[in-house]
């Protein structure tokens, strides 16, 4: 009689859904952070892990989770993201088989869906790499810059104008922190729910330079409780960007569809997947 041999554990859809559920549970339980959710900072971690991608050299991107190491973790743009990495540490302990790189991206997917955003289909297969894979500083956008910079940074990742604007809609979520970026305040009145309000507010509110001794940013003239970065205002000053802001402000469904497509692409940049494109997984949300 053949002995029962237990092969290596090969995680499947159900296993990743369990990780998703564990992140969603922590998100709903730890509701005393910031505006009531770790969701925005988890999304920012996934974006900053992915947004280092360079299509010419095929370096950077979410494969590797190299932000764990000092050179990249200490880049100015990544200030404050240790909060997100620490939040995920107990999850990693509970599911040691998942790579940090897949975990960070799965948590970005979970954050978007749990904050009532669209479904973001997911593929697994990222592997963690050592610090020799850290990307050089300066690959992520600088909020003080103009349209040339935005196109250079996102063009390097392979995105077009429409995708750049769609991705920027993530600023419906979360806030700026003076002790992280130096900027201050949220973009919308509902920073823990994904909506197209970022685009609506860009168009409908009057924006003026905030009078303070922090970095140059805008505030809404009416309530002075919302903010926009210089790079946010560029989206309504540049004609091509503006055409997409108009479309997204008018129709939340169009925004959700194009945001989902662009985020999916962002999260997959530079990852050598085995799982085929037509077999992505869509996870159930806690409220499905
Ligand atoms: Fe962003 N972002 N982002 N952003 N971002 C900040 C916060 C958040 C820029 C600058 C800043 C994207 C694009 C850009 C999120 C998601 C995304 C902060 C404040 C700055 C500064 C950080 C702090 O002080 O804590 C610039 C510049 C750009 C650009 O496009 C030119 C994109 C593409 C995304 C995305 O997710 C796809 C989120 C979420 C936050 C809120 C974080 C938090 O802790 O809250």
CSV table of C-alpha atoms and ligand atoms in Angstrom, one decimal:
chain,number,residue,atom,x,y,z
A,1,UNK,CA,0.0,0.0,0.0
A,2,UNK,CA,1.4,3.4,-1.0
A,3,UNK,CA,2.1,5.8,1.8
A,4,UNK,CA,0.2,9.0,1.7
A,5,UNK,CA,2.7,11.6,0.7
A,6,UNK,CA,1.8,15.2,1.4
A,7,UNK,CA,3.2,17.3,-1.4
A,8,UNK,CA,4.2,20.9,-1.1
A,9,UNK,CA,1.3,23.3,-0.4
A,10,UNK,CA,0.1,24.9,-3.6
A,11,UNK,CA,-2.3,27.8,-2.7
A,12,UNK,CA,-5.4,28.2,-4.8
A,13,UNK,CA,-8.2,30.7,-5.3
A,14,UNK,CA,-9.8,29.7,-2.0
A,15,UNK,CA,-6.6,30.2,-0.1
A,16,UNK,CA,-6.1,33.8,-1.4
A,17,UNK,CA,-9.8,34.5,-0.6
A,18,UNK,CA,-9.0,33.5,3.0
A,19,UNK,CA,-6.2,36.0,3.0
A,20,UNK,CA,-8.5,38.6,1.5
A,21,UNK,CA,-11.1,37.9,4.2
A,22,UNK,CA,-8.5,38.2,7.0
A,23,UNK,CA,-7.4,41.6,5.7
A,24,UNK,CA,-11.0,42.8,5.3
A,25,UNK,CA,-11.7,41.7,8.9
A,26,UNK,CA,-8.7,43.6,10.3
A,27,UNK,CA,-9.7,46.6,8.2
A,28,UNK,CA,-13.2,46.7,9.8
A,29,UNK,CA,-11.9,46.0,13.3
A,30,UNK,CA,-9.1,48.5,13.4
A,31,UNK,CA,-11.3,51.5,12.7
A,32,UNK,CA,-9.7,54.0,15.1
A,33,UNK,CA,-6.9,54.9,12.6
A,34,UNK,CA,-6.8,58.2,10.7
A,35,UNK,CA,-10.3,58.8,9.1
A,36,UNK,CA,-11.5,55.4,10.3
A,37,UNK,CA,-9.7,53.0,8.0
A,38,UNK,CA,-6.3,51.7,7.0
A,39,UNK,CA,-7.7,51.2,3.5
A,40,UNK,CA,-6.1,54.3,2.0
A,41,UNK,CA,-2.6,53.7,3.3
A,42,UNK,CA,-2.8,50.0,2.2
A,43,UNK,CA,-3.7,51.2,-1.3
A,44,UNK,CA,-0.8,53.7,-1.3
A,45,UNK,CA,1.6,50.8,-0.3
A,46,UNK,CA,0.4,48.7,-3.3
A,47,UNK,CA,0.7,51.7,-5.6
A,48,UNK,CA,4.2,52.7,-4.5
A,49,UNK,CA,5.3,49.1,-4.8
A,50,UNK,CA,4.0,49.0,-8.4
A,51,UNK,CA,4.8,52.5,-9.5
A,52,UNK,CA,8.5,52.1,-9.6
A,53,UNK,CA,8.2,50.1,-12.8
A,54,UNK,CA,10.4,51.2,-15.8
A,55,UNK,CA,9.3,49.6,-19.1
A,56,UNK,CA,12.6,50.2,-20.8
A,57,UNK,CA,14.7,48.2,-18.4
A,58,UNK,CA,11.8,46.0,-17.1
A,59,UNK,CA,12.9,46.9,-13.5
A,60,UNK,CA,10.8,47.8,-10.5
A,61,UNK,CA,7.1,47.0,-10.1
A,62,UNK,CA,5.4,45.0,-7.4
A,63,UNK,CA,7.4,41.8,-7.9
A,64,UNK,CA,10.0,41.7,-5.1
A,65,UNK,CA,8.5,43.8,-2.3
A,66,UNK,CA,11.8,45.6,-2.1
A,67,UNK,CA,10.4,48.5,-0.1
A,68,UNK,CA,11.0,46.2,2.9
A,69,UNK,CA,14.7,47.3,2.7
A,70,UNK,CA,16.2,50.5,3.8
A,71,UNK,CA,17.3,52.1,0.5
A,72,UNK,CA,13.8,52.0,-0.9
A,73,UNK,CA,11.8,52.1,2.3
A,74,UNK,CA,13.6,55.4,3.2
A,75,UNK,CA,12.8,57.1,-0.1
A,76,UNK,CA,10.9,60.3,0.7
A,77,UNK,CA,7.8,59.2,-1.3
A,78,UNK,CA,7.5,56.1,0.9
A,79,UNK,CA,7.3,58.0,4.2
A,80,UNK,CA,4.5,56.6,6.4
A,81,UNK,CA,4.1,53.4,4.5
A,82,UNK,CA,5.7,51.4,7.3
A,83,UNK,CA,2.3,51.8,9.0
A,84,UNK,CA,0.7,49.8,6.1
A,85,UNK,CA,3.5,47.2,6.2
A,86,UNK,CA,3.2,46.8,9.9
A,87,UNK,CA,-0.6,46.4,9.6
A,88,UNK,CA,-0.1,43.4,7.3
A,89,UNK,CA,2.6,41.7,9.4
A,90,UNK,CA,0.1,39.6,11.5
A,91,UNK,CA,-1.6,38.5,8.3
A,92,UNK,CA,1.7,37.4,6.9
A,93,UNK,CA,2.3,35.4,10.1
A,94,UNK,CA,-1.1,33.7,9.8
A,95,UNK,CA,-0.5,32.9,6.1
A,96,UNK,CA,3.3,32.4,5.8
A,97,UNK,CA,3.0,30.9,2.3
A,98,UNK,CA,2.0,34.1,0.7
A,99,UNK,CA,4.8,36.4,-0.6
A,100,UNK,CA,5.0,39.9,0.7
A,101,UNK,CA,4.7,41.1,-2.9
A,102,UNK,CA,1.4,39.2,-3.5
A,103,UNK,CA,0.2,40.2,0.0
A,104,UNK,CA,0.8,44.0,-0.5
A,105,UNK,CA,-1.1,43.9,-3.9
A,106,UNK,CA,-3.9,41.7,-2.5
A,107,UNK,CA,-4.3,44.2,0.3
A,108,UNK,CA,-4.6,47.0,-2.3
A,109,UNK,CA,-7.3,45.0,-4.1
A,110,UNK,CA,-9.0,44.4,-0.8
A,111,UNK,CA,-8.8,48.0,0.3
A,112,UNK,CA,-10.4,49.3,-2.9
A,113,UNK,CA,-13.2,46.7,-2.8
A,114,UNK,CA,-13.9,47.2,0.9
A,115,UNK,CA,-14.0,50.9,0.4
A,116,UNK,CA,-16.9,50.2,-2.0
A,117,UNK,CA,-14.8,50.6,-5.1
A,118,UNK,CA,-15.0,48.3,-8.2
A,119,UNK,CA,-13.7,44.7,-8.3
A,120,UNK,CA,-10.0,44.4,-9.2
A,121,UNK,CA,-9.2,41.0,-10.7
A,122,UNK,CA,-6.0,39.6,-9.3
A,123,UNK,CA,-3.2,37.2,-10.3
A,124,UNK,CA,-0.8,35.6,-7.8
A,125,UNK,CA,2.8,34.7,-8.4
A,126,UNK,CA,4.9,37.6,-7.3
A,127,UNK,CA,8.1,36.5,-5.4
A,128,UNK,CA,10.1,38.4,-2.9
A,129,UNK,CA,13.5,39.5,-3.9
A,130,UNK,CA,16.6,40.9,-2.0
A,131,UNK,CA,17.7,44.4,-1.6
A,132,UNK,CA,19.8,44.3,-4.8
A,133,UNK,CA,16.5,44.8,-6.6
A,134,UNK,CA,15.7,48.1,-4.9
A,135,UNK,CA,14.9,50.8,-7.4
A,136,UNK,CA,16.7,54.2,-7.4
A,137,UNK,CA,14.9,57.1,-5.7
A,138,UNK,CA,12.9,59.4,-7.9
A,139,UNK,CA,10.7,56.9,-9.8
A,140,UNK,CA,7.4,58.0,-8.0
A,141,UNK,CA,5.7,61.3,-8.8
A,142,UNK,CA,6.6,64.6,-7.1
A,143,UNK,CA,3.4,66.5,-6.1
A,144,UNK,CA,5.0,69.9,-6.7
A,145,UNK,CA,5.6,69.3,-10.4
A,146,UNK,CA,3.7,69.9,-13.7
A,147,UNK,CA,2.1,68.0,-16.6
A,148,UNK,CA,5.6,67.2,-18.1
A,149,UNK,CA,6.6,65.4,-15.0
A,150,UNK,CA,3.3,63.5,-14.7
A,151,UNK,CA,3.6,62.3,-18.3
A,152,UNK,CA,7.3,61.4,-17.8
A,153,UNK,CA,6.7,59.4,-14.6
A,154,UNK,CA,3.5,57.5,-15.8
A,155,UNK,CA,4.8,57.2,-19.4
A,156,UNK,CA,7.8,55.4,-18.0
A,157,UNK,CA,5.4,52.8,-16.6
A,158,UNK,CA,3.6,52.6,-20.0
A,159,UNK,CA,0.4,54.5,-19.2
A,160,UNK,CA,-1.5,56.9,-21.5
A,161,UNK,CA,-3.2,60.2,-20.5
A,162,UNK,CA,-6.6,58.5,-19.9
A,163,UNK,CA,-5.1,55.9,-17.5
A,164,UNK,CA,-3.1,58.6,-15.7
A,165,UNK,CA,-6.3,60.5,-14.9
A,166,UNK,CA,-8.2,57.3,-14.0
A,167,UNK,CA,-5.5,56.3,-11.5
A,168,UNK,CA,-5.4,59.8,-10.0
A,169,UNK,CA,-9.0,59.2,-8.9
A,170,UNK,CA,-7.5,57.2,-6.0
A,171,UNK,CA,-7.2,60.6,-4.3
A,172,UNK,CA,-10.9,60.4,-3.5
A,173,UNK,CA,-9.3,58.3,-0.7
A,174,UNK,CA,-7.2,59.1,2.3
A,175,UNK,CA,-5.3,62.3,3.2
A,176,UNK,CA,-2.0,64.0,3.3
A,177,UNK,CA,0.0,64.0,6.5
A,178,UNK,CA,2.3,66.8,7.5
A,179,UNK,CA,4.7,64.3,9.1
A,180,UNK,CA,4.9,62.2,5.9
A,181,UNK,CA,4.7,64.2,2.7
A,182,UNK,CA,4.5,67.6,4.4
A,183,UNK,CA,1.2,68.3,2.8
A,184,UNK,CA,-2.0,68.4,4.8
A,185,UNK,CA,-5.6,67.3,4.5
A,186,UNK,CA,-8.0,65.1,2.6
A,187,UNK,CA,-9.2,65.6,-1.0
A,188,UNK,CA,-12.9,64.7,-0.4
A,189,UNK,CA,-15.5,64.6,2.3
A,190,UNK,CA,-15.6,60.8,2.3
A,191,UNK,CA,-12.0,59.7,2.4
A,192,UNK,CA,-12.8,56.1,3.2
A,193,UNK,CA,-15.3,55.5,0.4
A,194,UNK,CA,-14.2,55.3,-3.3
A,195,UNK,CA,-16.3,57.7,-5.4
A,196,UNK,CA,-15.8,60.0,-8.4
A,197,UNK,CA,-15.9,63.0,-6.0
A,198,UNK,CA,-12.3,63.8,-6.5
A,199,UNK,CA,-13.1,64.7,-10.1
A,200,UNK,CA,-16.4,66.5,-9.2
A,201,UNK,CA,-14.7,68.6,-6.6
A,202,UNK,CA,-11.8,69.5,-8.9
A,203,UNK,CA,-14.3,70.9,-11.4
A,204,UNK,CA,-17.0,72.3,-9.0
A,205,UNK,CA,-15.0,73.9,-6.2
A,206,UNK,CA,-12.9,77.1,-6.4
A,207,UNK,CA,-9.3,76.3,-5.5
A,208,UNK,CA,-6.8,78.8,-4.1
A,209,UNK,CA,-3.3,78.6,-2.7
A,210,UNK,CA,-3.4,77.7,1.0
A,211,UNK,CA,-1.7,80.4,3.1
A,212,UNK,CA,0.6,78.6,5.4
A,213,UNK,CA,4.3,77.9,5.7
A,214,UNK,CA,4.1,74.3,4.5
A,215,UNK,CA,4.6,73.2,0.9
A,216,UNK,CA,2.5,74.9,-1.8
A,217,UNK,CA,-0.9,73.3,-2.0
A,218,UNK,CA,-4.5,74.3,-2.8
A,219,UNK,CA,-7.5,74.6,-0.5
A,220,UNK,CA,-11.2,74.9,-1.4
A,221,UNK,CA,-12.3,78.5,-1.0
A,222,UNK,CA,-15.7,77.6,0.4
A,223,UNK,CA,-14.9,75.3,3.4
A,224,UNK,CA,-11.1,75.4,3.5
A,225,UNK,CA,-11.2,71.8,4.7
A,226,UNK,CA,-10.2,70.1,1.5
A,227,UNK,CA,-6.9,70.1,-0.4
A,228,UNK,CA,-5.5,69.5,-3.8
A,229,UNK,CA,-1.8,69.1,-4.7
A,230,UNK,CA,-0.2,71.1,-7.5
A,231,UNK,CA,-0.2,67.8,-9.6
A,232,UNK,CA,-4.0,67.4,-8.9
A,233,UNK,CA,-4.8,70.8,-10.4
A,234,UNK,CA,-2.7,70.0,-13.5
A,235,UNK,CA,-5.5,67.5,-14.4
A,236,UNK,CA,-7.9,70.4,-15.1
A,237,UNK,CA,-5.4,72.8,-16.6
A,238,UNK,CA,-4.1,70.4,-19.2
A,239,UNK,CA,-6.6,70.0,-22.1
A,240,UNK,CA,-6.1,66.3,-22.7
A,241,UNK,CA,-6.2,65.4,-19.0
A,242,UNK,CA,-9.2,67.6,-18.5
A,243,UNK,CA,-11.3,65.7,-21.1
A,244,UNK,CA,-11.1,62.6,-18.9
A,245,UNK,CA,-11.8,64.5,-15.7
A,246,UNK,CA,-15.0,65.7,-17.3
A,247,UNK,CA,-15.9,62.1,-18.3
A,248,UNK,CA,-15.3,60.7,-14.8
A,249,UNK,CA,-17.0,63.6,-13.0
A,250,UNK,CA,-20.1,62.9,-15.1
A,251,UNK,CA,-20.3,59.2,-14.7
A,252,UNK,CA,-19.1,57.1,-11.7
A,253,UNK,CA,-19.6,53.8,-13.7
A,254,UNK,CA,-17.2,55.0,-16.4
A,255,UNK,CA,-14.7,56.0,-13.7
A,256,UNK,CA,-15.0,52.7,-11.9
A,257,UNK,CA,-14.6,50.6,-15.1
A,258,UNK,CA,-11.5,52.6,-16.3
A,259,UNK,CA,-10.1,52.8,-12.7
A,260,UNK,CA,-10.4,49.0,-12.3
A,261,UNK,CA,-8.7,48.4,-15.7
A,262,UNK,CA,-5.8,50.8,-15.0
A,263,UNK,CA,-5.2,49.6,-11.4
A,264,UNK,CA,-5.2,46.0,-12.6
A,265,UNK,CA,-2.5,47.0,-15.1
A,266,UNK,CA,-0.5,49.0,-12.5
A,267,UNK,CA,-0.5,46.1,-10.1
A,268,UNK,CA,0.8,43.7,-12.7
A,269,UNK,CA,3.6,45.8,-14.2
A,270,UNK,CA,6.8,43.8,-14.6
A,271,UNK,CA,5.5,40.6,-12.9
A,272,UNK,CA,6.4,37.3,-14.6
A,273,UNK,CA,3.1,35.5,-14.1
A,274,UNK,CA,2.5,31.8,-14.7
A,275,UNK,CA,-1.3,32.2,-14.1
A,276,UNK,CA,-2.8,33.1,-17.5
A,277,UNK,CA,-4.5,36.5,-18.2
A,278,UNK,CA,-7.8,34.9,-18.8
A,279,UNK,CA,-7.8,33.1,-15.5
A,280,UNK,CA,-7.6,36.0,-13.1
A,281,UNK,CA,-9.4,35.7,-9.7
A,282,UNK,CA,-12.1,38.1,-8.5
A,283,UNK,CA,-12.5,38.1,-4.7
A,284,UNK,CA,-15.8,38.3,-2.8
A,285,UNK,CA,-16.1,41.5,-0.8
A,286,UNK,CA,-17.2,41.3,2.9
A,287,UNK,CA,-20.6,42.8,1.9
A,288,UNK,CA,-21.2,40.6,-1.3
B,1,LIG,FE1,-1.2,59.7,-4.2
B,1,LIG,N1,-0.4,61.0,-2.7
B,1,LIG,N2,-0.1,60.7,-5.6
B,1,LIG,N3,-1.9,58.4,-5.6
B,1,LIG,N4,-2.1,58.7,-2.7
B,1,LIG,C1,-0.7,60.9,-1.4
B,1,LIG,C2,-1.6,60.1,-0.8
B,1,LIG,C3,-2.3,59.1,-1.4
B,1,LIG,C4,0.7,61.8,-5.4
B,1,LIG,C5,1.1,62.3,-4.2
B,1,LIG,C6,0.5,61.9,-2.9
B,1,LIG,C7,-1.6,58.4,-6.9
B,1,LIG,C8,-0.9,59.5,-7.6
B,1,LIG,C9,-0.2,60.5,-6.9
B,1,LIG,C10,-2.9,57.6,-2.9
B,1,LIG,C11,-3.1,56.9,-4.1
B,1,LIG,C12,-2.5,57.2,-5.3
B,1,LIG,C13,0.1,61.9,-0.7
B,1,LIG,C14,0.1,62.2,0.8
B,1,LIG,C15,0.8,62.6,-1.7
B,1,LIG,C16,1.8,63.7,-1.5
B,1,LIG,C17,1.0,61.2,1.5
B,1,LIG,C18,0.9,61.5,3.0
B,1,LIG,O1,1.3,62.6,3.4
B,1,LIG,O2,0.5,60.5,3.8
B,1,LIG,C19,1.1,62.3,-6.7
B,1,LIG,C20,2.0,63.5,-6.9
B,1,LIG,C21,0.5,61.5,-7.6
B,1,LIG,C22,0.5,61.7,-9.1
B,1,LIG,O3,-0.2,61.0,-9.9
B,1,LIG,C23,1.2,62.7,-9.7
B,1,LIG,C24,-2.0,57.2,-7.5
B,1,LIG,C25,-1.9,56.9,-9.0
B,1,LIG,C26,-2.6,56.5,-6.5
B,1,LIG,C27,-3.3,55.1,-6.6
B,1,LIG,O4,-3.6,54.5,-5.7
B,1,LIG,C28,-3.5,54.5,-7.9
B,1,LIG,C29,-3.7,57.3,-1.7
B,1,LIG,C30,-4.7,56.2,-1.5
B,1,LIG,C31,-3.3,58.3,-0.7
B,1,LIG,C32,-3.7,58.4,0.7
B,1,LIG,C33,-2.8,57.7,1.7
B,1,LIG,C34,-3.2,57.9,3.1
B,1,LIG,O5,-2.4,57.5,4.0
B,1,LIG,O6,-4.3,58.3,3.4
